mmCIF file of C-alpha atoms in Angstrom:
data_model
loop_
_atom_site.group_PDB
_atom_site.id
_atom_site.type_symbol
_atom_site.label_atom_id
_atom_site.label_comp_id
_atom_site.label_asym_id
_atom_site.label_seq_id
_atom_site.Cartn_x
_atom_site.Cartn_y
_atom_site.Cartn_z
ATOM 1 C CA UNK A 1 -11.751 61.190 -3.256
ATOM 2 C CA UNK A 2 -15.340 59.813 -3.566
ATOM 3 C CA UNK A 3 -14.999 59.219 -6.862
ATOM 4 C CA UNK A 4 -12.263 56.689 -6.142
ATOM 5 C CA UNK A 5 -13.663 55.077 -3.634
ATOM 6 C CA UNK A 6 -16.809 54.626 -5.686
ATOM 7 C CA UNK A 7 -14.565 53.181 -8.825
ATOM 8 C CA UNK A 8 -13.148 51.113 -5.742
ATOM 9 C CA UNK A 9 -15.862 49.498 -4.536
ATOM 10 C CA UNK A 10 -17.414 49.014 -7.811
ATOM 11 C CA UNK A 11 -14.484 47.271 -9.249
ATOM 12 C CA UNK A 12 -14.823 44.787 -5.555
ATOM 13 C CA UNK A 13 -18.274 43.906 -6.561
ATOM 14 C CA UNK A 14 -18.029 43.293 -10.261
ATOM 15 C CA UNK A 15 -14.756 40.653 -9.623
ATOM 16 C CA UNK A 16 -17.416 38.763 -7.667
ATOM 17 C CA UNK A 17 -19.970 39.279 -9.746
ATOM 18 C CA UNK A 18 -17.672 38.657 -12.691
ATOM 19 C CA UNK A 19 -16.964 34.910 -11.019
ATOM 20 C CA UNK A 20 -20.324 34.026 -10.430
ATOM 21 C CA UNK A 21 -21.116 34.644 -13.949
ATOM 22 C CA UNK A 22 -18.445 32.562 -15.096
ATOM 23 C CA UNK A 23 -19.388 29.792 -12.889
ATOM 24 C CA UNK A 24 -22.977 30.146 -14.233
ATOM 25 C CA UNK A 25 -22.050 29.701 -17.887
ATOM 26 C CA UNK A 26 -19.803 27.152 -17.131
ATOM 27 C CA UNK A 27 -22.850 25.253 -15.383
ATOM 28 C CA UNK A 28 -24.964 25.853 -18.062
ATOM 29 C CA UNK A 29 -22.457 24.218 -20.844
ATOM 30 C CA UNK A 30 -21.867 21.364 -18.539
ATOM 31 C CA UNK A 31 -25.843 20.772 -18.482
ATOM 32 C CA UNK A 32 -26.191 21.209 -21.983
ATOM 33 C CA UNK A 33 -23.276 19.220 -23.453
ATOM 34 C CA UNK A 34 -23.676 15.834 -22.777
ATOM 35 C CA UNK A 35 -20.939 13.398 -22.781
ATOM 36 C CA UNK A 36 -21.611 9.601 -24.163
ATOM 37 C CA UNK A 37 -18.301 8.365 -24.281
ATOM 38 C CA UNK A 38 -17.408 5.224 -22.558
ATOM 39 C CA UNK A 39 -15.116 5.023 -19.640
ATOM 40 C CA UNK A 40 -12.145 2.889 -20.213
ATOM 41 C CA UNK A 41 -11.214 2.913 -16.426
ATOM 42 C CA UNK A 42 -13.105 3.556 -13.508
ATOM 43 C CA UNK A 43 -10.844 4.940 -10.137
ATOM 44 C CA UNK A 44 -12.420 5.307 -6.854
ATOM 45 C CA UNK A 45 -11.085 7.713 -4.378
ATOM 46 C CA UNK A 46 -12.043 7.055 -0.471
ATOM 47 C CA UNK A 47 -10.921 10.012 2.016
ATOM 48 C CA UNK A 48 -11.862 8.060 5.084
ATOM 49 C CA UNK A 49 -13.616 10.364 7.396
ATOM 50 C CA UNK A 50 -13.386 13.595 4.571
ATOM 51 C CA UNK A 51 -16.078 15.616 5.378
ATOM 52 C CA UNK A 52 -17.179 19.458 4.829
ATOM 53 C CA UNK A 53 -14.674 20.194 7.885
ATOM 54 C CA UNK A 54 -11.901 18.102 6.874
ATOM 55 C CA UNK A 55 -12.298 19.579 2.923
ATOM 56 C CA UNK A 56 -12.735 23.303 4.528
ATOM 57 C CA UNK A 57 -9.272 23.002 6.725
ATOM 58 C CA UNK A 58 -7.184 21.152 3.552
ATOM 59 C CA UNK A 59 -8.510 24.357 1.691
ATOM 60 C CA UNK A 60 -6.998 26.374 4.266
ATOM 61 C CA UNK A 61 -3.849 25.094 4.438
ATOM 62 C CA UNK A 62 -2.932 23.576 1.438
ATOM 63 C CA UNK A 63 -4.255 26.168 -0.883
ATOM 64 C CA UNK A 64 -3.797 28.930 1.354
ATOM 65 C CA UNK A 65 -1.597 29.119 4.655
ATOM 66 C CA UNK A 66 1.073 27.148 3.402
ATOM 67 C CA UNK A 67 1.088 29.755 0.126
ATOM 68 C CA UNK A 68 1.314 33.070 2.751
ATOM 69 C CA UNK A 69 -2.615 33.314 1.531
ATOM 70 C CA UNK A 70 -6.029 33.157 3.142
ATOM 71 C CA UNK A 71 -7.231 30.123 1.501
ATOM 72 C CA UNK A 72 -11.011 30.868 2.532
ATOM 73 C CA UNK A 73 -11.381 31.477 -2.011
ATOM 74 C CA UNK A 74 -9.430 28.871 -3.075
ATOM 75 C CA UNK A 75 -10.318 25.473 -4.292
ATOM 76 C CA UNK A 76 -8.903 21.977 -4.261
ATOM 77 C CA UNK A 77 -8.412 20.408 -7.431
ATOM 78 C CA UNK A 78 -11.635 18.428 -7.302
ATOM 79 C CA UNK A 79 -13.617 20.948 -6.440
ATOM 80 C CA UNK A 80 -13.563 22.231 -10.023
ATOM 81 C CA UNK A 81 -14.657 19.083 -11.205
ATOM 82 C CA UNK A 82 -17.922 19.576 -13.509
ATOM 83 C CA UNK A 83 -19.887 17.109 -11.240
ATOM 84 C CA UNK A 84 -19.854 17.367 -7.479
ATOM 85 C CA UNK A 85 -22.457 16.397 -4.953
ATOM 86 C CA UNK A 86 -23.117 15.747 -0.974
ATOM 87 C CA UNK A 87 -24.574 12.149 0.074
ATOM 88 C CA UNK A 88 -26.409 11.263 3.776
ATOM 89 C CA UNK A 89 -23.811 8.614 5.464
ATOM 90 C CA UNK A 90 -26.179 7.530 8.090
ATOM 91 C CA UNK A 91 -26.000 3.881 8.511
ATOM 92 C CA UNK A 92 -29.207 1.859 9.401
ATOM 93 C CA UNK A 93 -29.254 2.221 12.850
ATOM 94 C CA UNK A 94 -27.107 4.809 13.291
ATOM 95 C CA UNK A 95 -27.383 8.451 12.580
ATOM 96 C CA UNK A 96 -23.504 8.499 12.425
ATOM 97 C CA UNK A 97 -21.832 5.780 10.288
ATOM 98 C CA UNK A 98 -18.535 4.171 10.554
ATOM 99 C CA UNK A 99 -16.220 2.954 7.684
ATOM 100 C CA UNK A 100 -17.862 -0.527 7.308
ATOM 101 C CA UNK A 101 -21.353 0.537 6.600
ATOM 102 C CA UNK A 102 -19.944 3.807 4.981
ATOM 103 C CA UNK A 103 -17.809 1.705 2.483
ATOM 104 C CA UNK A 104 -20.774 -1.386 1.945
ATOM 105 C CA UNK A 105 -23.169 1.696 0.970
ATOM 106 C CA UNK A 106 -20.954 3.506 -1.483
ATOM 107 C CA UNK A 107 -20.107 0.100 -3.173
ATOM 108 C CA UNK A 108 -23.303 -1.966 -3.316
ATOM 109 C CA UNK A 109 -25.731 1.052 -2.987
ATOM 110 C CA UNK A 110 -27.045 -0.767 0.105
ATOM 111 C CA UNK A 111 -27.370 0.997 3.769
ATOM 112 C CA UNK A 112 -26.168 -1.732 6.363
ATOM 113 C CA UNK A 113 -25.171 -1.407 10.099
ATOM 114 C CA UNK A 114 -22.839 0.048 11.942
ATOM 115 C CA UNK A 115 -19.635 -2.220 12.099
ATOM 116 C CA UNK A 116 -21.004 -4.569 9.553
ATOM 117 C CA UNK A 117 -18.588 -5.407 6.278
ATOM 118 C CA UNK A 118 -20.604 -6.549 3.393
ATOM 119 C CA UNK A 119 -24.067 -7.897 4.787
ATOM 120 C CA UNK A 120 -27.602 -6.666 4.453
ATOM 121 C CA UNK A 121 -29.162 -5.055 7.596
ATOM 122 C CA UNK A 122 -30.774 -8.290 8.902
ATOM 123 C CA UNK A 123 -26.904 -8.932 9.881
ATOM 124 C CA UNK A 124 -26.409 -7.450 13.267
ATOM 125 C CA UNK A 125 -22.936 -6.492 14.740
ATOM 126 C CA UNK A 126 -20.955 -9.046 15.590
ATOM 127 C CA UNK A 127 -24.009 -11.782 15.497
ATOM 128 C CA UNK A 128 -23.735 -14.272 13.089
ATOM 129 C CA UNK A 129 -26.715 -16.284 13.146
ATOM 130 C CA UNK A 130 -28.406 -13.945 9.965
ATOM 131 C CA UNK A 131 -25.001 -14.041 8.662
ATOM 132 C CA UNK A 132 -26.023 -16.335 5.423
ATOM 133 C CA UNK A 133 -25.749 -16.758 1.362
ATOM 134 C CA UNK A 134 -28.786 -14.250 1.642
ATOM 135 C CA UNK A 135 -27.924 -11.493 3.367
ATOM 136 C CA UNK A 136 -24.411 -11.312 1.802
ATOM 137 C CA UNK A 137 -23.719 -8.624 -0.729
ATOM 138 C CA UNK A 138 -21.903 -8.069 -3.733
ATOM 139 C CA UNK A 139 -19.997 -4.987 -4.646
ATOM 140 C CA UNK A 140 -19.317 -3.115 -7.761
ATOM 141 C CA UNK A 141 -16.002 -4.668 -7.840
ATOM 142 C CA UNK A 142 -17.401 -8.160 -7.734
ATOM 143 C CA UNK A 143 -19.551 -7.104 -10.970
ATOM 144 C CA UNK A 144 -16.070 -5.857 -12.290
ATOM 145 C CA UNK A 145 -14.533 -8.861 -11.880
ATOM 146 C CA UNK A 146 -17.596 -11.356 -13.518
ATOM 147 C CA UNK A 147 -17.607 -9.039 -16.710
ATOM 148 C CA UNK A 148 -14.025 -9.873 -16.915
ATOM 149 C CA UNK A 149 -12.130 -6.264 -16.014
ATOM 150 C CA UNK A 150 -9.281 -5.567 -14.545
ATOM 151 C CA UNK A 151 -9.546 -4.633 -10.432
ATOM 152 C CA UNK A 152 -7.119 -3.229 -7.714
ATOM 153 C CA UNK A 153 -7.397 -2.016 -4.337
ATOM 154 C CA UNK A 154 -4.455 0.267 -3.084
ATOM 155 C CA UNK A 155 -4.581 1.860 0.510
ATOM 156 C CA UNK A 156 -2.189 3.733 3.310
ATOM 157 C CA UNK A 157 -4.004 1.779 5.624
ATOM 158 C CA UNK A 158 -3.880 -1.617 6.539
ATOM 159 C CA UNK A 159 -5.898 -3.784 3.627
ATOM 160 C CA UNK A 160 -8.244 -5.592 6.081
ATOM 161 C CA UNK A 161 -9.140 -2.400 7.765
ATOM 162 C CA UNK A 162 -12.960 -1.407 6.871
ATOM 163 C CA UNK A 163 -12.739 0.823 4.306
ATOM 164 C CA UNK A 164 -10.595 -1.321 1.864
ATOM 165 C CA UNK A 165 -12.519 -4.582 2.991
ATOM 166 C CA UNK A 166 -15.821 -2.729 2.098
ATOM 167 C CA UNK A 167 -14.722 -3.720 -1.736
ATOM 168 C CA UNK A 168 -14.623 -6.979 -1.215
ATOM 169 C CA UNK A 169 -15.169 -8.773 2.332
ATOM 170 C CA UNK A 170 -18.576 -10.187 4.102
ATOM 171 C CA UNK A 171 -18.344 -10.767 7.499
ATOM 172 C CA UNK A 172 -20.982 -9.526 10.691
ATOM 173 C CA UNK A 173 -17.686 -7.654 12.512
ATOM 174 C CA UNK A 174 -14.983 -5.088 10.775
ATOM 175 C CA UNK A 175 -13.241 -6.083 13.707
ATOM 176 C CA UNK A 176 -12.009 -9.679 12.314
ATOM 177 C CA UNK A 177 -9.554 -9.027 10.220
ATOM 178 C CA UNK A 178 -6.883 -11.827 11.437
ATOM 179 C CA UNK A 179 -8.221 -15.851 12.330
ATOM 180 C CA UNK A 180 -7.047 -14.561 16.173
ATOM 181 C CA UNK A 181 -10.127 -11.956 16.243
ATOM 182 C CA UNK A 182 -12.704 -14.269 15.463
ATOM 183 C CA UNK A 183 -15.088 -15.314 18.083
ATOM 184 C CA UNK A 184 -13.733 -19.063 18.425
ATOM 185 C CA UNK A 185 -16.225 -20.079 21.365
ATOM 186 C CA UNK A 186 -18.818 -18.842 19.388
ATOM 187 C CA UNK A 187 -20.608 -21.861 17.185
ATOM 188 C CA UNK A 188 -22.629 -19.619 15.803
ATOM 189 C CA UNK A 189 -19.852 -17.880 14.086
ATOM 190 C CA UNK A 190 -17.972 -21.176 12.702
ATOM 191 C CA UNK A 191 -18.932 -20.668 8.849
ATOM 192 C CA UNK A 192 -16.931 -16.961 9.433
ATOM 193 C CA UNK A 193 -13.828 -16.772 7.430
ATOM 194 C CA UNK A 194 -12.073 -13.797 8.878
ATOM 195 C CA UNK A 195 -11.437 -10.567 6.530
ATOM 196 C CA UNK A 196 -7.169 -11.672 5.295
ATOM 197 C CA UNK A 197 -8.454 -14.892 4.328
ATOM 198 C CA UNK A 198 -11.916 -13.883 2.716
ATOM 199 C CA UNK A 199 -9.399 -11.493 0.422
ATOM 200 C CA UNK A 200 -6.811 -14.166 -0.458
ATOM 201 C CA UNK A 201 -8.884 -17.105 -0.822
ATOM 202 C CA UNK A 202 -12.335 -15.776 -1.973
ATOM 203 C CA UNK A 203 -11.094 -12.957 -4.034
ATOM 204 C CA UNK A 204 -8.454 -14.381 -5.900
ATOM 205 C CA UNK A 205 -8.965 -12.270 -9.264
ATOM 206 C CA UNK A 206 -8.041 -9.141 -7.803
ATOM 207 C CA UNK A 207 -5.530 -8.113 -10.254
ATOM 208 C CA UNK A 208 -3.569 -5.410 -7.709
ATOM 209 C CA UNK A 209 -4.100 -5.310 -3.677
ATOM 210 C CA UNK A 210 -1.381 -2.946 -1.846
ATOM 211 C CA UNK A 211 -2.042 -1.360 1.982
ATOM 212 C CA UNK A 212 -0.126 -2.739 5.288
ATOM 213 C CA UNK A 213 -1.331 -5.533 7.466
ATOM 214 C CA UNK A 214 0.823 -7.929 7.026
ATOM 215 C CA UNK A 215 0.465 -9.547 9.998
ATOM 216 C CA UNK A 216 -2.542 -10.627 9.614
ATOM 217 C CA UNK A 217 -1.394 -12.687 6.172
ATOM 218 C CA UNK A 218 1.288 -14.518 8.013
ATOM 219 C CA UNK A 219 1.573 -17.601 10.356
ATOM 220 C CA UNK A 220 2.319 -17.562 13.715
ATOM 221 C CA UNK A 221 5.734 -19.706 13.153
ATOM 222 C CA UNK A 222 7.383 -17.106 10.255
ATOM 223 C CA UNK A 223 9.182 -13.980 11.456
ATOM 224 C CA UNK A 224 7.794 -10.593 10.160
ATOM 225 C CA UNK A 225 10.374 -9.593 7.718
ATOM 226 C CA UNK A 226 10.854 -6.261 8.947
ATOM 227 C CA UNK A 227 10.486 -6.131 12.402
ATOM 228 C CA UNK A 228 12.016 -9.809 12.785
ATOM 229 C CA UNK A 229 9.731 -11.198 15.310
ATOM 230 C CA UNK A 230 6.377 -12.641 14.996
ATOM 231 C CA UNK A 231 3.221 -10.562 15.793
ATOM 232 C CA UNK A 232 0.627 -11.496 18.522
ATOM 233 C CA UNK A 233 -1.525 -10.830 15.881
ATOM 234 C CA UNK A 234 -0.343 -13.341 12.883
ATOM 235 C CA UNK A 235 -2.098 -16.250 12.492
ATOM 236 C CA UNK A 236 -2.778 -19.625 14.271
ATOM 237 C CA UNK A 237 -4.665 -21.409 12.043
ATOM 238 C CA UNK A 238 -1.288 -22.130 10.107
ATOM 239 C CA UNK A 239 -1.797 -20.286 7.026
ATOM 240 C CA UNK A 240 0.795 -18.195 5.182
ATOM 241 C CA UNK A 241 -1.516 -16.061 2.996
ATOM 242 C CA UNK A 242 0.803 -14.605 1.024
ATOM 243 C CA UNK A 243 1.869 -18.327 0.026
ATOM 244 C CA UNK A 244 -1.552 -19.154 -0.325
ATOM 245 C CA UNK A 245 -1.444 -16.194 -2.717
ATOM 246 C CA UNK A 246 1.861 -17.275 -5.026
ATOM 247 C CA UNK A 247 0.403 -20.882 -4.782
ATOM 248 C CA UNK A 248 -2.774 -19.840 -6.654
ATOM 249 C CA UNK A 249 -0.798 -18.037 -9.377
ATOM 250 C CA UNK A 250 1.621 -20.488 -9.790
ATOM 251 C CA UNK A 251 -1.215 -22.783 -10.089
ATOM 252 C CA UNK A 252 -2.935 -20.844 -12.758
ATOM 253 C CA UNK A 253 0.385 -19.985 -14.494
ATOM 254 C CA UNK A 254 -0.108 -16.578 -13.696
ATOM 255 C CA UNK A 255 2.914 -14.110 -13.732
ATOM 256 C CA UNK A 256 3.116 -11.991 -10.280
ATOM 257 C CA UNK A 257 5.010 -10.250 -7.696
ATOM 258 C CA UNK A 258 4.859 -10.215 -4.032
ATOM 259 C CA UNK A 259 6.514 -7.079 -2.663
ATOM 260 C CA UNK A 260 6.724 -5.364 0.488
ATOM 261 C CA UNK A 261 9.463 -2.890 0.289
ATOM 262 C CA UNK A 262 9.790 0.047 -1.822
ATOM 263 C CA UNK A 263 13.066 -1.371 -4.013
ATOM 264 C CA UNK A 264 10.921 -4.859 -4.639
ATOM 265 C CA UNK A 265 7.822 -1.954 -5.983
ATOM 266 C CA UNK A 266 10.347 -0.344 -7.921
ATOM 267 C CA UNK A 267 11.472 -3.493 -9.740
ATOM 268 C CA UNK A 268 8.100 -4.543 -10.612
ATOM 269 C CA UNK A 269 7.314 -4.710 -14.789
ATOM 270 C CA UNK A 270 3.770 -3.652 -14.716
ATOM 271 C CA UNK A 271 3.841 -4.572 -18.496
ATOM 272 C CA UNK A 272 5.204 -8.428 -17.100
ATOM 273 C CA UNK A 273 2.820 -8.458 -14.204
ATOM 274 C CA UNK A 274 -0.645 -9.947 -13.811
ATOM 275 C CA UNK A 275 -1.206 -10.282 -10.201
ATOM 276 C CA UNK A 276 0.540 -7.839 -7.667
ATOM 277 C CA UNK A 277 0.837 -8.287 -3.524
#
């Protein structure tokens, strides 16, 4: 009997010691082969609010519970990438960040703060009078765009919301994502394009953009297509964005699709398609 259990336990301790030495070797060819080759495409995933916590439970359930396991030894797919690493999302004047300074740091390597899209920290939430040419940044898919590459932005959230504006908007509040939410008594704050236009009008060579928000694209006289009334929340400067949008293509003779329904999705020709809303 205690020569089984001895065999036992042994055979415990060498699995894990087994792994660990695979892990190690596998380290140590990552470090010593180095890879030169040139990207051809570049894909950013954001897990909006994904920390250790978030990572742990998904590793419980998803690789575990939902299999009848424990999950505590599994691993998500990307955790056996070759790469991995942990970053400090403070903000700069917050210990805790939010999505707009979160999403400005990880795409213009730039802390900013808290509730501020796209604007160095001189830019103070919600006060625009350091909001200038200076203090605005540029992100990695602006330096996409001006060496002439191909960029898209797809989201389950709306596309004005902070983390998808991070890519692309400049504005002292996350919060203005419509022409309604802008401080209008404010003078200070009249050189402010909100975050729906700022995407249509100063970002038209974004080759793909698909989240929700609609209403924030369409004028306060056209009927939401779905829902068949109009939104508080649609505009009253009386744009239509997304004609805005077809105008511009149109304009450059540009072919494109507007779609906002999964059977209009399905009959897009990606091969035939340029621009996609």
């Amino acid at each position: 009997g205690n020569y089984c259990l001895i065999i036992c336990q042994f055979s415990e301790q060498e699995e894990w010691f087994s792994e660990g030495r695979d892990e190690l070797i596998r380290a140590i060819r990552v470090t010593r082969r180095q890879n030169k080759n040139l990207a051809r495409n570049i894909i950013l995933f954001v897990g909006d609010g994904m920390g250790i916590s978030t990572v742990t439970a998904s590793r419980l359930v998803n690789t575990g519970q939902l299999r009848g396991e424990d999950g505590e030894d599994n691993l998500l797919y990307f955790e056996r990438f070759p790469h991995v690493g942990l970053v400090k999302t403070y903000s700069a004047d917050s210990q805790v960040t939010g999505s707009a300074a979160a999403g400005t740091a990880i795409l213009t390597g730039v802390k900013i703060n808290s509730g501020v899209l796209g604007c160095d920290s001189r830019v103070k939430k919600g006060n625009c009078s350091a909001f200038t040419e200076n203090t605005k940044l540029k992100t990695i898919l602006h330096a996409f765009i001006n060496e002439g590459l191909s960029t898209g932005i797809v989201t389950n959230s709306r596309i004005t919301h902070a983390t998808p504006a991070s890519a692309y908007a400049q504005t002292p509040h996350r919060g203005w994502e419509g022409d309604v939410d802008l401080p209008h008594g404010d003078t200070d704050c009249a050189h402010v394009d909100d975050i729906a236009k700022q995407l249509i009008l100063n970002n038209a060579d974004i080759k793909v953009i698909l989240g929700g928000g609609r209403r924030y694209f369409l004028d306060n006289s056209t009927q939401d297509p779905v829902l068949g009334t109009v939104d508080p929340h649609q505009r009253r400067d009386g744009l239509n964005l997304v004609d805005e949008w077809k105008k511009d293509k149109i304009r450059r003779n540009a072919t494109h699709s507007y779609v906002w329904q999964r059977s209009d999705f399905d009959a897009v020709d990606s091969n035939s398609t340029e621009f996609l809303l």
